[in-house]
Amino acid sequence: MIPNWLLQRSLLTPERIALSFEEEQWTFKEANDKAHILAKKLTANGVKPRSRVAIYAPSHPDIIWMMYACMHLQCEMVLLNLRLTDKELAYQIDDAAVDFILVEDLLVGKLPVNKVPSLTFNEIYTSHEEGFILANEWDDDQTMTIMYTSGTTGYPKGVRQTVGNHVSSATSSVYNMGLVEDDCWLCTMPLFHISGFSMLAKSLLHGVEIKLYPKFSVKEIVNELLAGTVTRMSVVSVTLERIISELEARNAKVSPKFLTMLAGGGPVPIDYLKRAEQLGLNVSQTYGMTETSSQTATLSSTDALRKLGSAGKALFFNQIRIDGAEKAFDQGEILIRGPHVTPGYIGRFSDKSSQENGWLHSGDIGYLDDEGYLYVVDRRSDLIISGGENIYPAEIENVLVSHDAVREAGVCGVENEKWGQVPNAFVVLKERVNVDELLAFCRGHLANYKVPHQIYIVSELPRNGSNKLLRRKLKELLNKE
Amino acid sequence: MIPNWLLQRSLLTPERIALSFEEEQWTFKEANDKAHILAKKLTANGVKPRSRVAIYAPSHPDIIWMMYACMHLQCEMVLLNLRLTDKELAYQIDDAAVDFILVEDLLVGKLPVNKVPSLTFNEIYTSHEEGFILANEWDDDQTMTIMYTSGTTGYPKGVRQTVGNHVSSATSSVYNMGLVEDDCWLCTMPLFHISGFSMLAKSLLHGVEIKLYPKFSVKEIVNELLAGTVTRMSVVSVTLERIISELEARNAKVSPKFLTMLAGGGPVPIDYLKRAEQLGLNVSQTYGMTETSSQTATLSSTDALRKLGSAGKALFFNQIRIDGAEKAFDQGEILIRGPHVTPGYIGRFSDKSSQENGWLHSGDIGYLDDEGYLYVVDRRSDLIISGGENIYPAEIENVLVSHDAVREAGVCGVENEKWGQVPNAFVVLKERVNVDELLAFCRGHLANYKVPHQIYIVSELPRNGSNKLLRRKLKELLNKE
């Protein structure tokens, strides 16, 4: 059992700042009070304790209060990615079998046609209230969040993250990075991602402030870094580079009060690391996934240049091993174990186990060096990471082959200066069609970041003896074209 | 499951300093290597994984390496208090039914006659080695330590503290006090007490250094505080006062690098708090007991003067409530709940539950104010706390009435400038005996700190209608004498 985070935090440090947004600030007591009232309003609208509720809203205090209200109701929150298309949203809402959709008013029109009752934030705010039984403590095993992650089959899987998963992640984070008196996370990460949501968990558990930005705004962020008004931040390579460039343009060093720049979504190029060092910016590279409720390994900034390309070492409460490896540097699938690992999936994958003998099979290939540092060699199932978003080739391929003119499709990631990687597609046609039409078709079915940057028409796709698509060979095709 | 602390810490931060003692230092890798070798030597001497092993040694690196070796072997360590008499030691060794006693060579002669095989540190160090199966991870429920605490019945109870208890305590501590890069605990607390042992747990879990002192040496301690070479320390009122006086004598302020002076064992007098503030010394008062594996509530130094006499608020992962209280300020027994609470006792109390519906009954009386701050009004069962050591009146009374000349005995605590409290005794005689003889008798049966400072001969003891001894009335007798 774990004390209800909101009640406990509001009891322990009621007057400490929980959230800043633009010119406004809220204490933990205010945050808890807001959440409590909203939970009563949700109750008045039929939301029951432990209901499963989808949330569809941009980064703004309102989505945080709604999430906190759902926590009080012990709801399972399905966090919908704002970039999803109509069809992707419909799939997730259907697969999760949610009881309600909480939606920001301006986004109502973007919801797909469906049979689930939806409540707009305005409807909730202006509702009357009804009492409910407030839980003083929560089960470790209680599912708190569900986040969809694209699977190797092309069908996104709803990953359950429990109260215990989030607590373990937040604790491992502190054991790794420390916790100081005026800690403050600058949040520009989407709150529907584990990278963003994990900051809310940290805020409530550690009692630290979040400065929320609705989106990545490099000038404002750099102002904070220079002023030392924040201490930690999460980025991906593409946003890190923009911050570094802005600092260089201003010819300024970050405040020594700023402690950690946590960089996820693949290794950071050496050039960025060297420039960051010049600027006094401590970059800690991390490795994690939705299934591990955020970080599972972290490379401290002091090791950044000595262990280039490494994702660091396991956090304290978890273990990492390489499947089949007998010695250092042997490559194999990265296996992860610990209290931060999801117990499993919901919906159509609910009977698919996430673990084997307690070990999560990440699908990623890597090795451990002789000092125990993890190196990720190849992303799981040809995963493409573009600006921090995960893209599975199979999902795009499924869309392409659903077009009448396409017989076969293969997708791979291609290096891109701005986004790290972008997807490119190769198609074998059944009948004539032009590329622009295929791109438009993709845009109708896929979130923008998943739409291939290039589609090549080819006569055949590289396959192995058993006719399995060899996605890694697609890049070689590119060079031949 | 929790990773083997020693292996994980040695993997994560092998080169960081684990322990300093006098002029020597050891890294976490060295500590783990030492422990591993000693575990093999213990194995060669018949100690098996999960054996129950008593440890009897002073504060010195050797006892730490022995404890760490026992951790590798997943032994249940019964930590014997150095101040116990022959008879008290014999009781604990017998009650715990230990398989082995590990004893520092100079203390062999102090062990009572018993049938348990003992191994001196020197025997272990000079032994050959034998392999054993090293566990990579430990069960949360595995008992790591057993510490005897005097009970209300006068018979000390062996309190089990599990791996999970210690982890939870160390985590709550960080959530409360933070964790900084160069954290270092100055340890003058006995390692057989939870106050000292919990520092070892913190060191391994958080990866922080311990500077070990074999005893409380005020000049050396103050040197460290002034130099900022340590960041945290645990004290009781009596040692705090000596530190304050020494700082005042030197007319010096502590280094701002020193962060937390954790004061346990009863409230700190206001005079000390005010003087500490003048010296820049941040005193955090705590409330805890052997059954809660160290701290359960802590008052931050910023609240020290505003909430005089309070023990602060619950740490994050636990809850405190007052039995039967309906509103703030209602007094009752202090109940505690959380993952840091012992699962129970061993030996003759093994069937006595430590909890009721998940709540530990502390036996202490207290209240929560309107902001949730805990105030301890009366110690459990007239507990006397003398220089940080717990003394139960019943234990002393049992000894006194075992003397041929004594019919009845009653013991209570009396305020004492140096020790906080000391025990005083009242006896009703069967036959003539002089007080010096009774004192000598006590010294033969009780650790020195438990021997009454005064013994008064009286004609009757204050009792209630059902003839129950009213220990609180004993003090009034004192005033009448």
PDB file of N, CA and C in Angstrom, chain A residues 1-3 5 8-9 11-14 136-137 167 170-171 174-175 178-180 204-206 313-319 337 339 371-372, chain B residues 1-3 5 8-9 11-14 136-137 167 170-171 174-175 178-180 204-206 313-319 337 339 371-372:
ATOM      1  N   MET A   1       0.842  -1.197   0.000  1.00  0.00           N
ATOM      2  CA  MET A   1       0.000   0.000   0.000  1.00  0.00           C
ATOM      3  C   MET A   1       0.877   1.247   0.000  1.00  0.00           C
ATOM      4  N   ILE A   2       0.457   2.227  -0.770  1.00  0.00           N
ATOM      5  CA  ILE A   2       1.195   3.484  -0.847  1.00  0.00           C
ATOM      6  C   ILE A   2       0.192   4.608  -0.565  1.00  0.00           C
ATOM      7  N   PRO A   3       0.570   5.569   0.270  1.00  0.00           N
ATOM      8  CA  PRO A   3      -0.395   6.645   0.557  1.00  0.00           C
ATOM      9  C   PRO A   3      -0.811   7.347  -0.746  1.00  0.00           C
ATOM     10  N   TRP A   5      -0.965   9.780  -3.248  1.00  0.00           N
ATOM     11  CA  TRP A   5       0.114  10.764  -3.448  1.00  0.00           C
ATOM     12  C   TRP A   5      -0.345  12.198  -3.166  1.00  0.00           C
ATOM     13  N   GLN A   8      -1.063  12.831   0.615  1.00  0.00           N
ATOM     14  CA  GLN A   8       0.156  12.793   1.418  1.00  0.00           C
ATOM     15  C   GLN A   8       1.018  14.034   1.134  1.00  0.00           C
ATOM     16  N   ARG A   9       1.167  14.349  -0.146  1.00  0.00           N
ATOM     17  CA  ARG A   9       2.001  15.500  -0.501  1.00  0.00           C
ATOM     18  C   ARG A   9       1.392  16.785   0.042  1.00  0.00           C
ATOM     19  N   LEU A  11      -0.500  17.027   2.620  1.00  0.00           N
ATOM     20  CA  LEU A  11      -0.313  17.022   4.076  1.00  0.00           C
ATOM     21  C   LEU A  11       1.117  17.427   4.448  1.00  0.00           C
ATOM     22  N   LEU A  12       2.092  16.888   3.692  1.00  0.00           N
ATOM     23  CA  LEU A  12       3.491  17.079   4.100  1.00  0.00           C
ATOM     24  C   LEU A  12       4.021  18.464   3.755  1.00  0.00           C
ATOM     25  N   THR A  13       3.761  18.932   2.540  1.00  0.00           N
ATOM     26  CA  THR A  13       4.302  20.237   2.133  1.00  0.00           C
ATOM     27  C   THR A  13       3.211  21.047   1.427  1.00  0.00           C
ATOM     28  N   PRO A  14       2.179  21.450   2.208  1.00  0.00           N
ATOM     29  CA  PRO A  14       1.024  22.120   1.582  1.00  0.00           C
ATOM     30  C   PRO A  14       1.387  23.415   0.858  1.00  0.00           C
ATOM     31  N   ASN A 136      -7.443   6.684   1.014  1.00  0.00           N
ATOM     32  CA  ASN A 136      -6.244   7.210   1.674  1.00  0.00           C
ATOM     33  C   ASN A 136      -4.979   6.576   1.157  1.00  0.00           C
ATOM     34  N   GLU A 137      -5.127   5.361   0.629  1.00  0.00           N
ATOM     35  CA  GLU A 137      -3.936   4.698   0.102  1.00  0.00           C
ATOM     36  C   GLU A 137      -4.300   3.903  -1.143  1.00  0.00           C
ATOM     37  N   VAL A 167       6.169   4.750  -8.729  1.00  0.00           N
ATOM     38  CA  VAL A 167       6.926   5.032  -7.506  1.00  0.00           C
ATOM     39  C   VAL A 167       8.357   4.528  -7.653  1.00  0.00           C
ATOM     40  N   ALA A 170      10.322   6.820  -9.932  1.00  0.00           N
ATOM     41  CA  ALA A 170      10.661   8.097  -9.293  1.00  0.00           C
ATOM     42  C   ALA A 170      11.748   7.899  -8.240  1.00  0.00           C
ATOM     43  N   THR A 171      11.695   6.774  -7.542  1.00  0.00           N
ATOM     44  CA  THR A 171      12.704   6.503  -6.512  1.00  0.00           C
ATOM     45  C   THR A 171      14.062   6.223  -7.142  1.00  0.00           C
ATOM     46  N   VAL A 174      15.741   9.391  -8.152  1.00  0.00           N
ATOM     47  CA  VAL A 174      16.384  10.144  -7.071  1.00  0.00           C
ATOM     48  C   VAL A 174      17.683   9.479  -6.632  1.00  0.00           C
ATOM     49  N   TYR A 175      17.664   8.157  -6.533  1.00  0.00           N
ATOM     50  CA  TYR A 175      18.889   7.456  -6.138  1.00  0.00           C
ATOM     51  C   TYR A 175      19.986   7.741  -7.154  1.00  0.00           C
ATOM     52  N   GLY A 178      19.892  12.312  -7.381  1.00  0.00           N
ATOM     53  CA  GLY A 178      19.804  13.127  -6.182  1.00  0.00           C
ATOM     54  C   GLY A 178      18.539  13.964  -6.163  1.00  0.00           C
ATOM     55  N   LEU A 179      18.398  14.697  -5.080  1.00  0.00           N
ATOM     56  CA  LEU A 179      17.214  15.537  -4.871  1.00  0.00           C
ATOM     57  C   LEU A 179      17.682  16.692  -3.997  1.00  0.00           C
ATOM     58  N   VAL A 180      17.525  17.919  -4.502  1.00  0.00           N
ATOM     59  CA  VAL A 180      17.998  19.060  -3.722  1.00  0.00           C
ATOM     60  C   VAL A 180      16.822  19.943  -3.316  1.00  0.00           C
ATOM     61  N   LEU A 204       4.801  14.973  -7.415  1.00  0.00           N
ATOM     62  CA  LEU A 204       3.988  14.602  -6.252  1.00  0.00           C
ATOM     63  C   LEU A 204       4.798  13.794  -5.244  1.00  0.00           C
ATOM     64  N   LEU A 205       5.616  12.887  -5.729  1.00  0.00           N
ATOM     65  CA  LEU A 205       6.354  12.014  -4.808  1.00  0.00           C
ATOM     66  C   LEU A 205       7.490  12.766  -4.123  1.00  0.00           C
ATOM     67  N   HIS A 206       8.262  13.522  -4.887  1.00  0.00           N
ATOM     68  CA  HIS A 206       9.416  14.212  -4.295  1.00  0.00           C
ATOM     69  C   HIS A 206       9.037  15.574  -3.715  1.00  0.00           C
ATOM     70  N   LYS A 313      24.377   2.924 -16.969  1.00  0.00           N
ATOM     71  CA  LYS A 313      24.168   1.732 -16.154  1.00  0.00           C
ATOM     72  C   LYS A 313      22.734   1.694 -15.654  1.00  0.00           C
ATOM     73  N   ALA A 314      22.345   0.485 -15.217  1.00  0.00           N
ATOM     74  CA  ALA A 314      21.003   0.297 -14.660  1.00  0.00           C
ATOM     75  C   ALA A 314      20.788   1.250 -13.486  1.00  0.00           C
ATOM     76  N   LEU A 315      19.553   1.659 -13.270  1.00  0.00           N
ATOM     77  CA  LEU A 315      19.234   2.387 -12.044  1.00  0.00           C
ATOM     78  C   LEU A 315      19.166   1.374 -10.892  1.00  0.00           C
ATOM     79  N   PHE A 316      19.238   1.888  -9.642  1.00  0.00           N
ATOM     80  CA  PHE A 316      19.509   0.981  -8.522  1.00  0.00           C
ATOM     81  C   PHE A 316      18.576  -0.220  -8.404  1.00  0.00           C
ATOM     82  N   PHE A 317      17.274  -0.004  -8.552  1.00  0.00           N
ATOM     83  CA  PHE A 317      16.351  -1.103  -8.252  1.00  0.00           C
ATOM     84  C   PHE A 317      16.069  -2.015  -9.433  1.00  0.00           C
ATOM     85  N   ASN A 318      16.800  -1.824 -10.520  1.00  0.00           N
ATOM     86  CA  ASN A 318      16.556  -2.731 -11.633  1.00  0.00           C
ATOM     87  C   ASN A 318      17.839  -3.382 -12.106  1.00  0.00           C
ATOM     88  N   GLN A 319      17.653  -4.352 -12.968  1.00  0.00           N
ATOM     89  CA  GLN A 319      18.776  -5.098 -13.498  1.00  0.00           C
ATOM     90  C   GLN A 319      18.641  -5.170 -15.011  1.00  0.00           C
ATOM     91  N   ARG A 337      14.689  -6.030 -15.769  1.00  0.00           N
ATOM     92  CA  ARG A 337      13.948  -6.595 -14.650  1.00  0.00           C
ATOM     93  C   ARG A 337      13.858  -5.550 -13.547  1.00  0.00           C
ATOM     94  N   PRO A 339      11.009  -3.418 -10.442  1.00  0.00           N
ATOM     95  CA  PRO A 339       9.654  -3.013 -10.059  1.00  0.00           C
ATOM     96  C   PRO A 339       9.086  -1.893 -10.928  1.00  0.00           C
ATOM     97  N   GLU A 371      32.772  -2.719 -17.933  1.00  0.00           N
ATOM     98  CA  GLU A 371      32.461  -1.995 -16.690  1.00  0.00           C
ATOM     99  C   GLU A 371      30.953  -1.989 -16.412  1.00  0.00           C
ATOM    100  N   GLY A 372      30.187  -2.696 -17.254  1.00  0.00           N
ATOM    101  CA  GLY A 372      28.753  -2.768 -17.011  1.00  0.00           C
ATOM    102  C   GLY A 372      27.944  -1.665 -17.672  1.00  0.00           C
TER     103      GLY A 372
ATOM    104  N   MET B   1      11.477  -8.292  -5.485  1.00  0.00           N
ATOM    105  CA  MET B   1      12.903  -8.602  -5.468  1.00  0.00           C
ATOM    106  C   MET B   1      13.713  -7.306  -5.542  1.00  0.00           C
ATOM    107  N   ILE B   2      14.795  -7.268  -4.795  1.00  0.00           N
ATOM    108  CA  ILE B   2      15.662  -6.097  -4.760  1.00  0.00           C
ATOM    109  C   ILE B   2      17.073  -6.570  -5.063  1.00  0.00           C
ATOM    110  N   PRO B   3      17.778  -5.891  -5.953  1.00  0.00           N
ATOM    111  CA  PRO B   3      19.135  -6.348  -6.254  1.00  0.00           C
ATOM    112  C   PRO B   3      19.982  -6.402  -4.975  1.00  0.00           C
ATOM    113  N   TRP B   5      22.353  -5.472  -2.573  1.00  0.00           N
ATOM    114  CA  TRP B   5      22.834  -4.080  -2.429  1.00  0.00           C
ATOM    115  C   TRP B   5      24.314  -3.933  -2.763  1.00  0.00           C
ATOM    116  N   GLN B   8      25.074  -4.498  -6.542  1.00  0.00           N
ATOM    117  CA  GLN B   8      24.536  -3.426  -7.373  1.00  0.00           C
ATOM    118  C   GLN B   8      25.333  -2.134  -7.154  1.00  0.00           C
ATOM    119  N   ARG B   9      25.611  -1.825  -5.902  1.00  0.00           N
ATOM    120  CA  ARG B   9      26.332  -0.576  -5.606  1.00  0.00           C
ATOM    121  C   ARG B   9      27.749  -0.640  -6.175  1.00  0.00           C
ATOM    122  N   LEU B  11      28.643  -2.379  -8.714  1.00  0.00           N
ATOM    123  CA  LEU B  11      28.529  -2.268 -10.182  1.00  0.00           C
ATOM    124  C   LEU B  11      28.316  -0.810 -10.594  1.00  0.00           C
ATOM    125  N   LEU B  12      27.466  -0.102  -9.843  1.00  0.00           N
ATOM    126  CA  LEU B  12      27.065   1.237 -10.291  1.00  0.00           C
ATOM    127  C   LEU B  12      28.132   2.294 -10.020  1.00  0.00           C
ATOM    128  N   THR B  13      28.703   2.277  -8.831  1.00  0.00           N
ATOM    129  CA  THR B  13      29.694   3.307  -8.487  1.00  0.00           C
ATOM    130  C   THR B  13      30.891   2.665  -7.792  1.00  0.00           C
ATOM    131  N   PRO B  14      31.633   1.842  -8.532  1.00  0.00           N
ATOM    132  CA  PRO B  14      32.733   1.083  -7.914  1.00  0.00           C
ATOM    133  C   PRO B  14      33.787   1.962  -7.261  1.00  0.00           C
ATOM    134  N   ASN B 136      21.997 -12.794  -6.549  1.00  0.00           N
ATOM    135  CA  ASN B 136      21.975 -11.515  -7.262  1.00  0.00           C
ATOM    136  C   ASN B 136      20.897 -10.590  -6.743  1.00  0.00           C
ATOM    137  N   GLU B 137      19.868 -11.198  -6.173  1.00  0.00           N
ATOM    138  CA  GLU B 137      18.793 -10.355  -5.657  1.00  0.00           C
ATOM    139  C   GLU B 137      18.240 -10.956  -4.375  1.00  0.00           C
ATOM    140  N   VAL B 167      15.015  -0.732   2.938  1.00  0.00           N
ATOM    141  CA  VAL B 167      14.937   0.024   1.676  1.00  0.00           C
ATOM    142  C   VAL B 167      13.912   1.143   1.811  1.00  0.00           C
ATOM    143  N   ALA B 170      15.303   3.944   3.960  1.00  0.00           N
ATOM    144  CA  ALA B 170      16.315   4.742   3.257  1.00  0.00           C
ATOM    145  C   ALA B 170      15.664   5.620   2.187  1.00  0.00           C
ATOM    146  N   THR B 171      14.632   5.095   1.539  1.00  0.00           N
ATOM    147  CA  THR B 171      13.963   5.871   0.493  1.00  0.00           C
ATOM    148  C   THR B 171      13.182   7.030   1.096  1.00  0.00           C
ATOM    149  N   VAL B 174      15.448   9.871   1.953  1.00  0.00           N
ATOM    150  CA  VAL B 174      15.858  10.722   0.835  1.00  0.00           C
ATOM    151  C   VAL B 174      14.713  11.621   0.377  1.00  0.00           C
ATOM    152  N   TYR B 175      13.512  11.077   0.337  1.00  0.00           N
ATOM    153  CA  TYR B 175      12.364  11.895  -0.068  1.00  0.00           C
ATOM    154  C   TYR B 175      12.211  13.068   0.905  1.00  0.00           C
ATOM    155  N   GLY B 178      16.434  14.805   0.956  1.00  0.00           N
ATOM    156  CA  GLY B 178      17.189  15.006  -0.274  1.00  0.00           C
ATOM    157  C   GLY B 178      18.463  14.185  -0.286  1.00  0.00           C
ATOM    158  N   LEU B 179      19.174  14.291  -1.390  1.00  0.00           N
ATOM    159  CA  LEU B 179      20.407  13.531  -1.609  1.00  0.00           C
ATOM    160  C   LEU B 179      21.249  14.389  -2.541  1.00  0.00           C
ATOM    161  N   VAL B 180      22.454  14.756  -2.093  1.00  0.00           N
ATOM    162  CA  VAL B 180      23.294  15.610  -2.920  1.00  0.00           C
ATOM    163  C   VAL B 180      24.560  14.868  -3.323  1.00  0.00           C
ATOM    164  N   LEU B 204      24.901   2.033   1.257  1.00  0.00           N
ATOM    165  CA  LEU B 204      24.860   1.103   0.130  1.00  0.00           C
ATOM    166  C   LEU B 204      23.771   1.478  -0.868  1.00  0.00           C
ATOM    167  N   LEU B 205      22.623   1.882  -0.364  1.00  0.00           N
ATOM    168  CA  LEU B 205      21.512   2.180  -1.272  1.00  0.00           C
ATOM    169  C   LEU B 205      21.731   3.487  -2.019  1.00  0.00           C
ATOM    170  N   HIS B 206      22.131   4.524  -1.307  1.00  0.00           N
ATOM    171  CA  HIS B 206      22.290   5.838  -1.945  1.00  0.00           C
ATOM    172  C   HIS B 206      23.669   6.018  -2.563  1.00  0.00           C
ATOM    173  N   LYS B 313       6.301  15.541  10.771  1.00  0.00           N
ATOM    174  CA  LYS B 313       5.262  14.846  10.015  1.00  0.00           C
ATOM    175  C   LYS B 313       5.775  13.488   9.550  1.00  0.00           C
ATOM    176  N   ALA B 314       4.830  12.645   9.168  1.00  0.00           N
ATOM    177  CA  ALA B 314       5.174  11.314   8.660  1.00  0.00           C
ATOM    178  C   ALA B 314       6.095  11.449   7.454  1.00  0.00           C
ATOM    179  N   LEU B 315       6.964  10.479   7.252  1.00  0.00           N
ATOM    180  CA  LEU B 315       7.729  10.428   6.009  1.00  0.00           C
ATOM    181  C   LEU B 315       6.794   9.923   4.903  1.00  0.00           C
ATOM    182  N   PHE B 316       7.203  10.139   3.629  1.00  0.00           N
ATOM    183  CA  PHE B 316       6.238   9.990   2.538  1.00  0.00           C
ATOM    184  C   PHE B 316       5.505   8.648   2.480  1.00  0.00           C
ATOM    185  N   PHE B 317       6.226   7.551   2.669  1.00  0.00           N
ATOM    186  CA  PHE B 317       5.579   6.260   2.427  1.00  0.00           C
ATOM    187  C   PHE B 317       4.888   5.677   3.647  1.00  0.00           C
ATOM    188  N   ASN B 318       4.795   6.468   4.706  1.00  0.00           N
ATOM    189  CA  ASN B 318       4.092   5.929   5.857  1.00  0.00           C
ATOM    190  C   ASN B 318       2.995   6.866   6.331  1.00  0.00           C
ATOM    191  N   GLN B 319       2.199   6.339   7.219  1.00  0.00           N
ATOM    192  CA  GLN B 319       1.082   7.098   7.757  1.00  0.00           C
ATOM    193  C   GLN B 319       1.109   6.991   9.275  1.00  0.00           C
ATOM    194  N   ARG B 337       1.896   3.072  10.150  1.00  0.00           N
ATOM    195  CA  ARG B 337       1.648   2.112   9.079  1.00  0.00           C
ATOM    196  C   ARG B 337       2.614   2.405   7.943  1.00  0.00           C
ATOM    197  N   PRO B 339       5.647   0.503   4.827  1.00  0.00           N
ATOM    198  CA  PRO B 339       6.550  -0.591   4.465  1.00  0.00           C
ATOM    199  C   PRO B 339       7.819  -0.627   5.317  1.00  0.00           C
ATOM    200  N   GLU B 371      -2.201  21.046  11.731  1.00  0.00           N
ATOM    201  CA  GLU B 371      -1.448  21.003  10.484  1.00  0.00           C
ATOM    202  C   GLU B 371      -0.838  19.616  10.243  1.00  0.00           C
ATOM    203  N   GLY B 372      -1.163  18.672  11.123  1.00  0.00           N
ATOM    204  CA  GLY B 372      -0.672  17.304  10.924  1.00  0.00           C
ATOM    205  C   GLY B 372       0.685  17.032  11.559  1.00  0.00           C
TER     206      GLY B 372
END
